[in-house]
Coordinates of C-alpha atoms in Angstrom, one line a residue:
M24 CA -131.3 210.1 2.0
S25 CA -131.9 206.5 2.8
R26 CA -135.1 205.7 4.7
I27 CA -133.8 202.3 5.9
R28 CA -131.5 202.4 9.0
I29 CA -130.1 200.0 11.6
L30 CA -131.9 200.4 14.9
P31 CA -129.9 201.3 18.0
E32 CA -129.1 198.3 20.2
T33 CA -131.2 199.4 23.1
L34 CA -134.3 199.8 20.9
A35 CA -133.6 196.4 19.2
N36 CA -133.5 194.8 22.7
Q37 CA -136.8 196.5 23.7
I38 CA -138.4 195.2 20.6
A39 CA -137.1 191.7 21.3
A40 CA -138.4 192.1 24.9
G41 CA -141.9 192.6 23.4
E42 CA -141.7 189.1 22.0
V43 CA -140.1 187.4 25.0
V44 CA -141.4 189.4 28.0
Q45 CA -145.2 189.7 27.9
R46 CA -145.8 189.9 31.7
P47 CA -143.9 189.0 35.0
A48 CA -144.6 185.3 34.4
S49 CA -142.6 185.5 31.2
I50 CA -139.6 186.6 33.2
V51 CA -140.1 183.9 35.8
K52 CA -140.2 181.3 33.1
E53 CA -136.9 182.5 31.5
L54 CA -135.0 182.7 34.8
V55 CA -136.3 179.3 36.0
E56 CA -135.2 177.8 32.7
N57 CA -131.7 179.3 33.1
S58 CA -131.6 177.8 36.7
L59 CA -132.6 174.4 35.4
D60 CA -130.0 174.5 32.6
A61 CA -127.4 175.3 35.2
G62 CA -128.2 172.1 37.0
A63 CA -129.9 173.6 40.0
Q64 CA -131.1 171.3 42.7
S65 CA -132.9 174.0 44.7
I66 CA -134.7 177.1 43.3
W67 CA -135.9 180.0 45.4
I68 CA -138.4 182.5 43.9
S69 CA -139.7 185.7 45.5
L70 CA -142.2 188.2 44.1
E71 CA -143.6 191.5 45.2
H72 CA -147.0 192.7 43.9
G73 CA -147.4 189.8 41.5
G74 CA -143.9 190.5 40.1
K75 CA -144.7 194.0 39.0
S76 CA -142.4 195.5 41.7
M77 CA -139.8 192.8 42.1
I78 CA -138.9 189.3 40.9
L79 CA -136.0 187.4 42.5
V80 CA -134.8 183.9 41.4
R81 CA -131.9 182.2 43.2
D82 CA -130.5 178.8 42.6
D83 CA -127.6 176.6 43.6
G84 CA -126.6 175.6 40.1
Q85 CA -123.4 176.2 38.2
G86 CA -122.6 179.8 38.5
M87 CA -120.6 182.1 36.2
I88 CA -117.2 183.8 36.2
E89 CA -117.1 187.6 35.7
E90 CA -116.5 187.4 32.0
D91 CA -119.5 185.1 31.4
A92 CA -121.7 187.2 33.7
L93 CA -121.1 190.2 31.5
L94 CA -121.4 188.3 28.2
A95 CA -124.8 186.9 29.3
F96 CA -126.4 190.3 28.8
E97 CA -125.2 190.6 25.2
R98 CA -127.6 189.7 22.5
H99 CA -127.3 186.2 21.0
A100 CA -124.6 185.2 23.6
T101 CA -125.3 181.7 24.8
S102 CA -123.5 178.6 26.1
K103 CA -126.2 176.2 24.8
I104 CA -125.4 176.1 21.1
G105 CA -122.4 176.8 18.9
E106 CA -123.3 175.8 15.3
L107 CA -126.3 175.1 13.1
D108 CA -126.5 171.4 13.8
D109 CA -126.9 172.2 17.5
L110 CA -130.2 173.9 16.7
M111 CA -131.6 170.6 15.5
A112 CA -130.6 168.7 18.7
I113 CA -131.5 171.1 21.5
N114 CA -131.3 169.5 25.0
S115 CA -131.5 172.7 27.0
F116 CA -134.4 175.0 27.8
G117 CA -132.8 178.2 26.6
F118 CA -130.6 178.5 23.5
R119 CA -131.1 181.9 21.8
G120 CA -129.3 184.2 24.1
E121 CA -132.1 186.8 23.9
A122 CA -133.9 186.5 27.3
L123 CA -131.4 188.3 29.6
P124 CA -130.6 191.3 27.3
S125 CA -134.3 191.7 26.6
I126 CA -135.2 191.7 30.3
A127 CA -132.3 194.1 31.1
S128 CA -133.5 196.5 28.5
I129 CA -136.9 197.1 30.2
A130 CA -136.0 196.8 33.9
Q131 CA -133.4 197.3 36.6
V132 CA -131.4 194.1 37.0
R133 CA -129.0 192.9 39.7
L134 CA -127.0 189.7 39.1
V135 CA -124.9 187.9 41.7
T136 CA -123.2 184.7 40.7
A137 CA -120.3 182.4 41.7
V138 CA -118.9 179.1 40.5
T139 CA -117.8 178.1 44.0
D140 CA -118.7 179.2 47.6
G141 CA -116.9 182.3 48.5
E142 CA -116.2 185.1 46.1
G143 CA -118.5 185.9 43.2
T144 CA -119.4 188.7 40.9
E145 CA -122.2 191.4 41.1
V146 CA -123.4 193.1 38.0
I147 CA -126.0 195.9 38.0
L148 CA -127.8 197.0 34.9
E149 CA -130.4 199.6 34.1
G150 CA -132.2 200.0 30.8
G151 CA -129.8 197.5 29.2
R152 CA -126.6 199.4 30.3
V153 CA -124.1 198.1 32.8
R154 CA -123.9 200.5 35.7
N155 CA -121.6 198.6 38.1
V156 CA -119.5 195.4 38.3
K157 CA -117.7 194.3 41.4
P158 CA -116.6 191.2 43.3
I159 CA -118.9 190.1 46.2
G160 CA -119.0 187.3 48.7
C161 CA -121.8 184.8 47.9
P162 CA -122.5 181.0 47.8
R163 CA -122.2 178.9 44.7
G164 CA -125.0 179.6 42.2
T165 CA -126.8 182.5 40.7
E166 CA -129.3 185.1 41.9
I167 CA -131.1 187.5 39.6
Q168 CA -133.3 190.3 40.9
I169 CA -135.6 192.3 38.5
K170 CA -137.1 195.6 39.7
R171 CA -139.2 198.3 38.0
L172 CA -140.4 196.2 35.2
F173 CA -141.3 198.3 32.1
Y174 CA -140.1 201.4 33.9
N175 CA -138.9 202.9 30.6
T176 CA -141.7 201.6 28.4
P177 CA -144.8 203.0 30.2
A178 CA -147.1 201.9 27.4
R179 CA -146.2 198.3 28.1
R180 CA -146.6 198.8 31.8
K181 CA -150.2 199.9 31.3
F182 CA -151.1 196.5 29.9
M183 CA -150.2 194.6 33.0
K184 CA -153.2 193.4 35.0
S185 CA -154.0 193.4 38.7
T186 CA -151.5 192.1 41.3
F187 CA -153.7 189.1 41.9
T188 CA -153.9 188.2 38.2
E189 CA -150.2 188.6 37.6
Y190 CA -149.5 186.6 40.7
N191 CA -151.7 183.8 39.5
H192 CA -149.9 183.7 36.1
C193 CA -146.5 183.5 37.9
L194 CA -147.8 180.8 40.3
H195 CA -149.2 178.7 37.3
M196 CA -145.8 179.0 35.5
I197 CA -143.9 177.9 38.6
T198 CA -146.3 175.0 39.2
K199 CA -145.8 173.8 35.6
F200 CA -142.0 173.6 36.1
A201 CA -142.2 172.2 39.7
L202 CA -144.5 169.3 38.5
V203 CA -142.1 168.0 35.9
Q204 CA -138.9 168.6 37.9
P205 CA -139.6 166.5 41.0
R206 CA -136.0 166.1 42.1
V207 CA -135.6 169.9 42.4
A208 CA -136.6 171.6 45.6
W209 CA -138.7 174.7 45.2
H210 CA -139.5 177.7 47.5
F211 CA -141.9 180.4 46.4
E212 CA -142.7 183.6 48.3
H213 CA -145.1 186.4 47.5
D214 CA -145.1 189.6 49.4
G215 CA -143.1 188.0 52.2
K216 CA -145.5 185.0 52.6
T217 CA -144.5 181.5 51.7
V218 CA -146.8 180.0 49.0
H219 CA -144.8 176.9 48.1
H220 CA -142.1 175.0 50.0
I221 CA -141.6 171.8 48.2
P222 CA -138.8 169.3 49.1
P223 CA -137.4 167.0 46.4
A224 CA -139.7 164.1 45.4
G225 CA -139.1 160.7 43.9
S226 CA -141.6 160.9 41.1
I227 CA -144.1 163.2 39.3
R228 CA -147.0 161.5 41.1
E229 CA -145.4 162.2 44.5
R230 CA -144.8 165.8 43.4
I231 CA -148.4 166.2 42.3
G232 CA -149.4 165.0 45.8
Q233 CA -147.1 167.6 47.4
I234 CA -148.9 170.4 45.4
Y235 CA -152.5 169.3 45.1
G236 CA -152.8 166.9 48.1
E237 CA -153.0 163.2 48.6
A238 CA -156.7 163.0 48.0
Y239 CA -156.2 164.5 44.5
I240 CA -153.7 161.9 43.3
Q241 CA -156.1 159.1 44.3
G242 CA -158.2 160.2 41.3
L243 CA -155.4 160.0 38.8
L244 CA -155.0 157.1 36.4
D245 CA -151.5 156.2 35.2
F246 CA -150.8 155.6 31.5
Q247 CA -147.7 154.9 29.3
G248 CA -146.9 153.8 25.8
E249 CA -144.4 154.2 23.0
K250 CA -144.2 154.2 19.2
D251 CA -141.2 154.8 17.0
D252 CA -139.1 157.5 18.7
F253 CA -141.9 158.7 21.0
K254 CA -142.4 157.6 24.6
V255 CA -145.5 158.8 26.4
S256 CA -146.3 158.7 30.1
G257 CA -148.6 160.6 32.4
M258 CA -151.8 160.6 34.5
L259 CA -155.4 161.3 33.5
G260 CA -157.9 162.4 36.1
N261 CA -161.0 160.4 36.6
L262 CA -164.3 162.0 35.5
F263 CA -165.0 163.3 39.0
L264 CA -161.8 165.5 38.7
S265 CA -163.0 167.3 35.6
R266 CA -162.9 171.0 35.6
S267 CA -164.7 173.9 33.9
D268 CA -161.4 175.2 32.4
R269 CA -158.1 173.8 31.0
N270 CA -155.9 175.2 33.8
Q271 CA -155.1 171.7 35.1
Q272 CA -154.0 170.3 31.7
Y273 CA -150.2 170.0 31.6
F274 CA -148.3 169.1 28.5
Y275 CA -144.6 168.4 28.5
V276 CA -142.1 167.5 25.7
N277 CA -138.6 166.5 26.9
Q278 CA -139.6 168.0 30.3
R279 CA -140.4 171.4 28.7
P280 CA -143.8 172.8 29.5
V281 CA -145.4 173.4 26.1
Y282 CA -148.6 174.2 24.2
N283 CA -149.2 171.8 21.2
L284 CA -152.4 171.6 19.3
T285 CA -151.9 168.0 18.3
M286 CA -151.6 166.9 21.9
R287 CA -154.7 168.9 22.9
N288 CA -156.7 167.7 19.9
A289 CA -155.9 164.1 20.8
L290 CA -157.1 164.6 24.3
T291 CA -160.3 166.3 23.1
A292 CA -161.0 163.5 20.6
V293 CA -160.9 160.8 23.4
T294 CA -162.8 162.6 26.2
K295 CA -165.4 164.7 24.3
N296 CA -167.9 161.8 24.4
V297 CA -167.5 161.0 28.1
L298 CA -167.6 164.5 29.6
P299 CA -170.4 167.0 29.6
K300 CA -170.0 170.0 27.3
G301 CA -168.0 172.7 29.1
K302 CA -166.0 170.1 31.2
Y303 CA -162.3 169.4 30.7
P304 CA -160.2 166.5 32.0
V305 CA -157.3 166.9 34.4
I306 CA -154.2 165.5 32.7
F307 CA -150.4 165.4 32.9
I308 CA -148.8 164.2 29.6
C309 CA -145.0 163.8 29.3
I310 CA -143.5 163.0 25.9
E311 CA -139.9 162.0 25.5
C312 CA -138.4 162.0 22.1
A313 CA -135.1 162.6 20.2
P314 CA -134.3 166.3 20.1
G315 CA -134.4 166.1 16.3
S316 CA -138.0 164.9 16.3
V317 CA -139.4 168.1 17.7
D318 CA -138.8 171.8 16.7
V319 CA -138.8 174.1 19.8
N320 CA -137.8 177.1 17.8
V321 CA -141.2 178.0 16.4
H322 CA -142.2 180.6 19.0
P323 CA -140.3 183.5 20.4
A324 CA -141.0 182.4 24.0
K325 CA -140.4 178.7 23.2
T326 CA -143.9 177.9 24.6
E327 CA -145.0 176.1 21.4
V328 CA -143.4 173.1 19.7
R329 CA -143.9 171.3 16.4
F330 CA -143.4 167.6 16.0
R331 CA -141.8 166.2 12.9
E332 CA -144.4 163.5 12.8
E333 CA -147.6 165.1 14.2
W334 CA -149.9 162.2 13.2
T335 CA -147.7 159.7 15.0
V336 CA -148.0 161.6 18.2
Y337 CA -151.8 162.1 17.7
D338 CA -152.4 158.4 17.0
L339 CA -150.3 157.3 19.9
L340 CA -152.0 159.5 22.4
V341 CA -155.5 158.6 21.1
A342 CA -154.7 154.9 21.3
I343 CA -153.2 155.1 24.9
L344 CA -156.0 157.3 26.3
S345 CA -158.8 155.4 24.6
Q346 CA -157.5 152.1 26.1
L347 CA -157.2 153.7 29.5
L348 CA -160.8 155.1 29.4
S349 CA -162.1 151.7 28.1
K350 CA -161.0 150.2 31.4
H351 CA -162.3 152.8 33.7
V352 CA -165.5 154.2 32.0
P353 CA -168.6 151.9 31.6
K354 CA -169.6 151.0 28.1
T355 CA -172.4 153.2 26.8
T356 CA -175.7 152.6 25.0
P357 CA -176.6 155.4 22.6
Y358 CA -180.1 156.9 22.4
V359 CA -181.7 157.8 19.1
T360 CA -182.7 161.5 19.2
I361 CA -184.9 163.5 16.9
P362 CA -183.3 166.7 15.6
S363 CA -184.8 169.8 17.3
P364 CA -185.1 173.3 15.9
S365 CA -182.0 175.5 16.1
F366 CA -182.1 178.1 18.9
S367 CA -179.5 180.7 19.3
S368 CA -178.3 181.2 22.9
P369 CA -175.5 183.0 24.7
S370 CA -172.1 181.4 24.9
V371 CA -172.5 179.7 28.2
S372 CA -172.0 176.2 29.6
E373 CA -174.8 173.8 28.7
P374 CA -176.5 172.0 31.6
E375 CA -175.1 168.6 32.4
D376 CA -178.3 166.7 31.9
R377 CA -178.5 166.6 28.1
L378 CA -180.9 163.9 26.8
D379 CA -178.6 163.1 23.9
Q380 CA -175.8 162.0 26.3
Q381 CA -175.1 158.3 26.4
L382 CA -176.0 156.4 29.5
P383 CA -173.9 153.7 31.2
E384 CA -175.3 150.2 30.9
H385 CA -175.9 150.0 34.7
D386 CA -177.9 153.2 34.5
L387 CA -179.9 151.7 31.6
Q388 CA -180.7 148.7 33.6
Q389 CA -181.9 150.8 36.5
F390 CA -183.9 152.8 34.0
Q391 CA -185.5 149.6 32.7
S392 CA -186.1 148.1 36.1
G393 CA -187.2 151.4 37.9
A394 CA -184.5 151.0 40.5
N395 CA -183.6 153.9 42.7
T396 CA -180.5 155.9 42.2
P397 CA -177.7 154.8 44.6
R398 CA -175.8 156.9 47.1
V399 CA -172.7 158.6 45.6
A400 CA -169.7 156.7 46.7
G401 CA -167.4 158.6 49.0
S402 CA -169.8 161.5 49.5
S403 CA -171.1 162.8 52.7
V404 CA -174.4 163.7 51.1
A405 CA -176.7 161.1 49.5
V406 CA -178.2 161.6 46.1
Q407 CA -182.0 161.9 46.3
T408 CA -183.7 158.7 45.5
E409 CA -186.4 158.7 42.8
S410 CA -189.6 156.9 43.1
E411 CA -193.1 157.0 41.6
T412 CA -194.4 159.0 44.6
A413 CA -191.5 161.4 45.1
V414 CA -192.5 165.0 45.2
I415 CA -190.9 167.7 43.1
P416 CA -189.0 170.0 45.4
D417 CA -191.1 173.1 45.7
A418 CA -189.3 176.5 45.7
A419 CA -190.7 177.2 49.2
L420 CA -189.2 174.0 50.6
L421 CA -185.8 175.1 49.3
G422 CA -186.1 178.5 50.9
V423 CA -186.4 180.4 47.7
S424 CA -190.1 181.3 47.6
G425 CA -191.3 184.8 46.9
P426 CA -191.7 186.9 43.8
S427 CA -188.7 187.4 41.5
S428 CA -187.0 190.7 41.3
L429 CA -187.9 192.9 38.4
E430 CA -185.0 195.3 38.8
E431 CA -182.6 193.4 36.5
L432 CA -185.2 192.5 33.8
T433 CA -187.1 194.5 31.2
P434 CA -190.9 194.2 31.5
P435 CA -192.0 190.9 30.0
P436 CA -194.3 190.9 27.0
S437 CA -198.0 190.5 27.7
W438 CA -198.1 186.9 26.4
Q439 CA -195.6 185.8 29.1
K440 CA -197.9 187.1 31.8
N441 CA -200.9 185.3 30.5
T442 CA -201.5 182.1 32.6
E443 CA -204.5 181.0 30.6
F444 CA -202.4 178.7 28.5
F445 CA -201.0 176.9 31.5
S446 CA -204.4 176.6 33.3
S447 CA -205.8 174.9 30.2
L448 CA -203.2 172.0 30.3
R449 CA -204.4 168.5 31.1
F450 CA -201.8 166.0 32.1
I451 CA -201.6 162.9 30.0
G452 CA -198.5 161.2 31.1
Q453 CA -194.7 161.0 30.9
V454 CA -192.4 159.5 28.2
F455 CA -188.8 158.3 28.7
R456 CA -189.1 159.5 32.3
S457 CA -188.0 162.8 31.0
F458 CA -190.8 164.6 29.1
L459 CA -194.3 165.4 30.3
L460 CA -197.2 165.3 28.0
F461 CA -200.2 167.6 28.2
E462 CA -203.1 168.4 26.0
T463 CA -205.4 171.4 25.4
A464 CA -208.5 171.6 23.2
T465 CA -206.3 172.2 20.2
E466 CA -202.7 171.1 20.9
L467 CA -200.5 168.3 22.2
V468 CA -197.9 169.9 24.6
M469 CA -194.5 168.3 25.4
L470 CA -192.5 169.7 28.3
D471 CA -188.9 169.1 29.3
Q472 CA -189.2 168.5 33.1
H473 CA -185.5 169.4 33.9
A474 CA -185.6 172.6 31.9
A475 CA -188.9 173.7 33.4
H476 CA -187.7 173.2 37.0
E477 CA -184.4 174.8 36.1
R478 CA -186.2 178.0 35.0
I479 CA -188.3 178.0 38.2
L480 CA -185.3 177.7 40.5
F481 CA -183.2 180.1 38.4
E482 CA -185.5 183.0 38.9
K483 CA -185.9 182.3 42.7
I484 CA -182.2 181.8 43.3
R485 CA -181.3 184.9 41.3
D486 CA -183.7 186.9 43.5
K487 CA -182.2 185.6 46.7
L488 CA -178.6 186.4 45.5
E489 CA -179.7 189.9 44.7
K490 CA -181.2 190.4 48.1
Q491 CA -178.3 188.6 49.8
T492 CA -180.8 186.4 51.7
V493 CA -179.6 183.0 50.6
P494 CA -180.9 180.2 52.9
I495 CA -178.3 177.6 53.9
Q496 CA -178.3 174.1 55.3
H497 CA -175.6 172.7 57.5
L498 CA -173.9 169.5 56.4
L499 CA -174.2 166.5 58.8
V500 CA -170.7 165.5 57.7
P501 CA -168.6 168.5 56.6
E502 CA -166.9 168.2 53.2
T503 CA -163.1 168.6 53.1
I504 CA -161.6 170.0 49.8
D505 CA -157.9 170.2 49.0
F506 CA -157.0 173.1 46.7
S507 CA -154.0 174.1 44.6
P508 CA -152.2 177.1 46.1
A509 CA -153.8 179.4 43.4
E510 CA -157.3 178.1 44.2
F511 CA -156.6 178.3 48.0
A512 CA -155.5 181.9 47.7
F513 CA -158.6 182.7 45.6
V514 CA -161.0 181.1 48.2
R515 CA -159.2 183.0 51.0
E516 CA -159.4 186.3 49.2
N517 CA -163.1 185.8 48.4
A518 CA -164.5 184.1 51.4
E519 CA -167.1 186.8 51.9
V520 CA -168.4 186.4 48.3
L521 CA -168.7 182.7 48.8
A522 CA -170.5 183.2 52.1
A523 CA -173.0 185.5 50.3
V524 CA -173.6 182.7 47.8
G525 CA -174.4 180.3 50.7
F526 CA -171.1 178.4 51.5
S527 CA -169.8 178.5 55.1
L528 CA -166.1 177.7 55.0
D529 CA -163.3 177.1 57.5
Q530 CA -159.6 176.9 56.8
F531 CA -158.2 173.5 57.6
G532 CA -154.5 173.0 57.0
R533 CA -152.2 174.6 54.5
N534 CA -154.2 174.3 51.3
T535 CA -157.5 172.9 52.6
Y536 CA -160.9 174.2 53.5
I537 CA -163.9 172.5 55.1
I538 CA -167.4 173.2 53.8
R539 CA -169.7 173.3 56.8
A540 CA -172.9 174.7 55.2
V541 CA -174.2 175.0 51.6
P542 CA -177.0 176.8 49.8
A543 CA -180.3 175.1 50.7
W544 CA -181.3 174.5 47.1
I545 CA -178.4 172.0 46.7
G546 CA -180.6 169.6 48.6
Q547 CA -179.1 166.2 49.0
Q548 CA -176.5 166.5 46.2
D549 CA -172.8 166.2 46.6
P550 CA -171.7 169.8 47.4
R551 CA -168.2 169.3 46.1
P552 CA -168.9 169.6 42.3
V553 CA -171.4 172.4 42.9
F554 CA -168.8 174.4 44.9
L555 CA -166.0 173.8 42.4
D556 CA -168.2 174.9 39.5
I557 CA -169.1 178.1 41.3
L558 CA -165.5 178.7 42.2
D559 CA -164.5 178.2 38.5
E560 CA -167.2 180.7 37.4
L561 CA -166.0 183.3 39.9
R562 CA -162.3 182.8 38.8
N563 CA -163.2 183.0 35.1
R564 CA -165.1 186.2 35.6
L565 CA -162.2 187.7 37.5
S566 CA -159.6 186.6 34.9
S567 CA -161.7 188.1 32.1
G568 CA -162.2 191.4 33.9
G569 CA -166.0 190.8 34.4
D570 CA -165.9 191.3 38.2
N571 CA -163.4 192.4 40.8
L572 CA -165.3 190.4 43.4
E573 CA -164.8 193.2 46.0
G574 CA -168.1 193.4 47.7
R575 CA -171.4 192.9 45.8
L576 CA -171.5 190.6 42.8
S577 CA -172.5 192.2 39.5
V578 CA -175.8 191.5 37.8
A579 CA -174.1 189.2 35.2
A580 CA -172.2 187.3 37.9
R581 CA -175.4 186.6 39.9
Q582 CA -177.1 185.5 36.7
E583 CA -174.4 182.9 35.9
L584 CA -174.2 181.6 39.5
A585 CA -178.0 181.2 39.5
K586 CA -177.7 179.2 36.3
I587 CA -175.2 176.9 37.8
M588 CA -177.1 176.3 41.1
A589 CA -180.4 175.9 39.3
C590 CA -179.1 173.4 36.9
K591 CA -177.6 171.4 39.8
A592 CA -180.7 171.5 42.0
A593 CA -183.4 170.9 39.3
I594 CA -185.0 167.5 38.9
K595 CA -183.2 165.3 36.5
V596 CA -184.1 163.4 33.4
H597 CA -185.0 159.7 33.7
R598 CA -187.0 160.4 36.9
N599 CA -190.6 159.5 37.4
I600 CA -193.2 162.2 37.7
N601 CA -196.8 161.6 38.8
S602 CA -199.9 163.7 37.9
I603 CA -199.8 165.8 41.2
E604 CA -196.1 166.7 40.7
A605 CA -196.7 167.5 37.0
Q606 CA -199.6 169.9 37.8
D607 CA -197.5 171.5 40.6
L608 CA -194.6 172.0 38.1
I609 CA -196.9 173.7 35.7
R610 CA -198.3 176.0 38.4
Q611 CA -194.7 177.1 39.4
L612 CA -193.7 177.5 35.8
A613 CA -196.7 179.7 35.0
E614 CA -195.5 182.2 37.7
T615 CA -192.0 182.7 36.2
M616 CA -191.1 185.7 34.0
V617 CA -189.9 183.6 31.0
P618 CA -191.7 180.3 31.1
F619 CA -190.9 179.0 27.6
T620 CA -187.1 178.8 27.7
C621 CA -184.6 177.6 30.3
P622 CA -181.8 179.9 31.6
H623 CA -179.5 178.6 28.8
G624 CA -181.9 179.6 26.1
R625 CA -183.2 176.1 25.2
P626 CA -187.0 175.5 24.8
I627 CA -189.0 174.2 27.7
I628 CA -192.3 173.5 25.8
I629 CA -193.0 172.2 22.3
T630 CA -196.5 172.1 20.9
F631 CA -198.2 170.0 18.1
T632 CA -201.5 170.9 16.6
F633 CA -204.0 168.3 15.3
H634 CA -202.8 169.1 11.7
D635 CA -199.2 168.6 12.7
L636 CA -200.0 165.1 13.9
A637 CA -202.2 164.4 10.9
R638 CA -199.3 165.3 8.5
F639 CA -197.1 162.8 10.3
F640 CA -199.6 160.1 9.4
K641 CA -200.1 161.5 5.9
R642 CA -203.7 162.3 6.6
C643 CA -203.5 165.7 5.0

């Protein structure tokens, strides 16, 4: 008896659904693409429970007659291509004829469609089988309703995430299409509440303003260029718009939202030297090319593409973005650094004040002349000026005094409790306005001033977060922040958690919040980047399943937030420290649990013995 057999059609469709339909957002993508291919000028999307209970997409595009409505649910039935040559010149979003039969095989589907206003066709399917077909009165266009997703494949249903997570994936998918289709009106509802109501716009820039706010688009720099068959246009966010994830990097090829490693690598190559590690630029890249120059048939869900000339695209993007940044980023002067020992550390974001970063020329001039740091332009909070006599902010002044909690840490080894080493240090001076020099009877000691203060603040802030006694300071001029709908929903859902961290927020408009108070240890810094970094950390922990953010933050979450705030509040490199401040820093460092490494695992102190120095001079 033969062991090889042809699979039943229903089973084959369910297997295909595993490639095309990964989650509710996959269905939203396929249905929106069908609407755009039908020439829709208005698209209405409604979800219930993040799309797990119901997905509805309605458009005013070209509808279907009854015969086509039934054929649409047959495998490999499509109006987009008819022969092999068409596959190499695809101008539509869909072309395989797999999406609708795959969706219908794992859900209950209701299709209502009409080519003119008046009488149309209703088709009801369940598990891939047609249950009812009848005429129905309806306007021109198509409406598809999906219910009970994965009802007949319970194993697949178990892999769906929380309602909030699935909702965010759907919202991100809708946003990607809405941005690149400005002449289409969009309406998006979730659980009966309007999330998006976007009228047609005249350009992508105007559409970005409709979604992210007018203040957001003021930080975008336009670019364009072309080479051979490729035309590139888009907008790059200035350095102040950089984020801690890639969620606001949008790549399009012939108006199709895509993932392409060549485009991403080109962006990374240009921006990696102008942004701190762990920061990613905001960008919107649109590439127009002949359909034959790009292969969109390399991924089951059509989310990845491959260019026929990858290097041409790479070189073109690098040239355009490099020229753009050269006009808007100051020239830099590199510093020579001495390689340091390799230290293993957890996979966390490095602090922004790395000494091997390049400094702008105007900062170098201030460094050489001893000028004070200027006020941040456009900020309601001034950056703290630095002078010879400035005092290091003591933990008590920041409202974070008191012993650190021992509940979350294992007992430290005895050598960490011993303060004899620190009491024997005699201050010599400061080099490069970044490292403090001390000596003992037997050693030369070099200390990283930023890392030391970061360790001090980290332990105090972590303790306050644990006890939920975070001191706050009210802003003289409240800070207004415009959010994307997804970010706004997250802030609204987690206002109590943000309040526990120390941020007092009030809603102000459709997608806007006002920050009225901030944690006291932020000091005189601009609260916007600190708040956005903390928001990104909370969202990342939620998306990775680390926290549900319902009530008290976990130990790991408090640790990460304390790292972020300590790094922001700690004294910076290239800042003068006098002997009194140096001794006070040593006193506070000696009281910490782990005084020899910063919260990111980098060393705070390096020592040299007499013999070490003698070897440098070849005396032994």
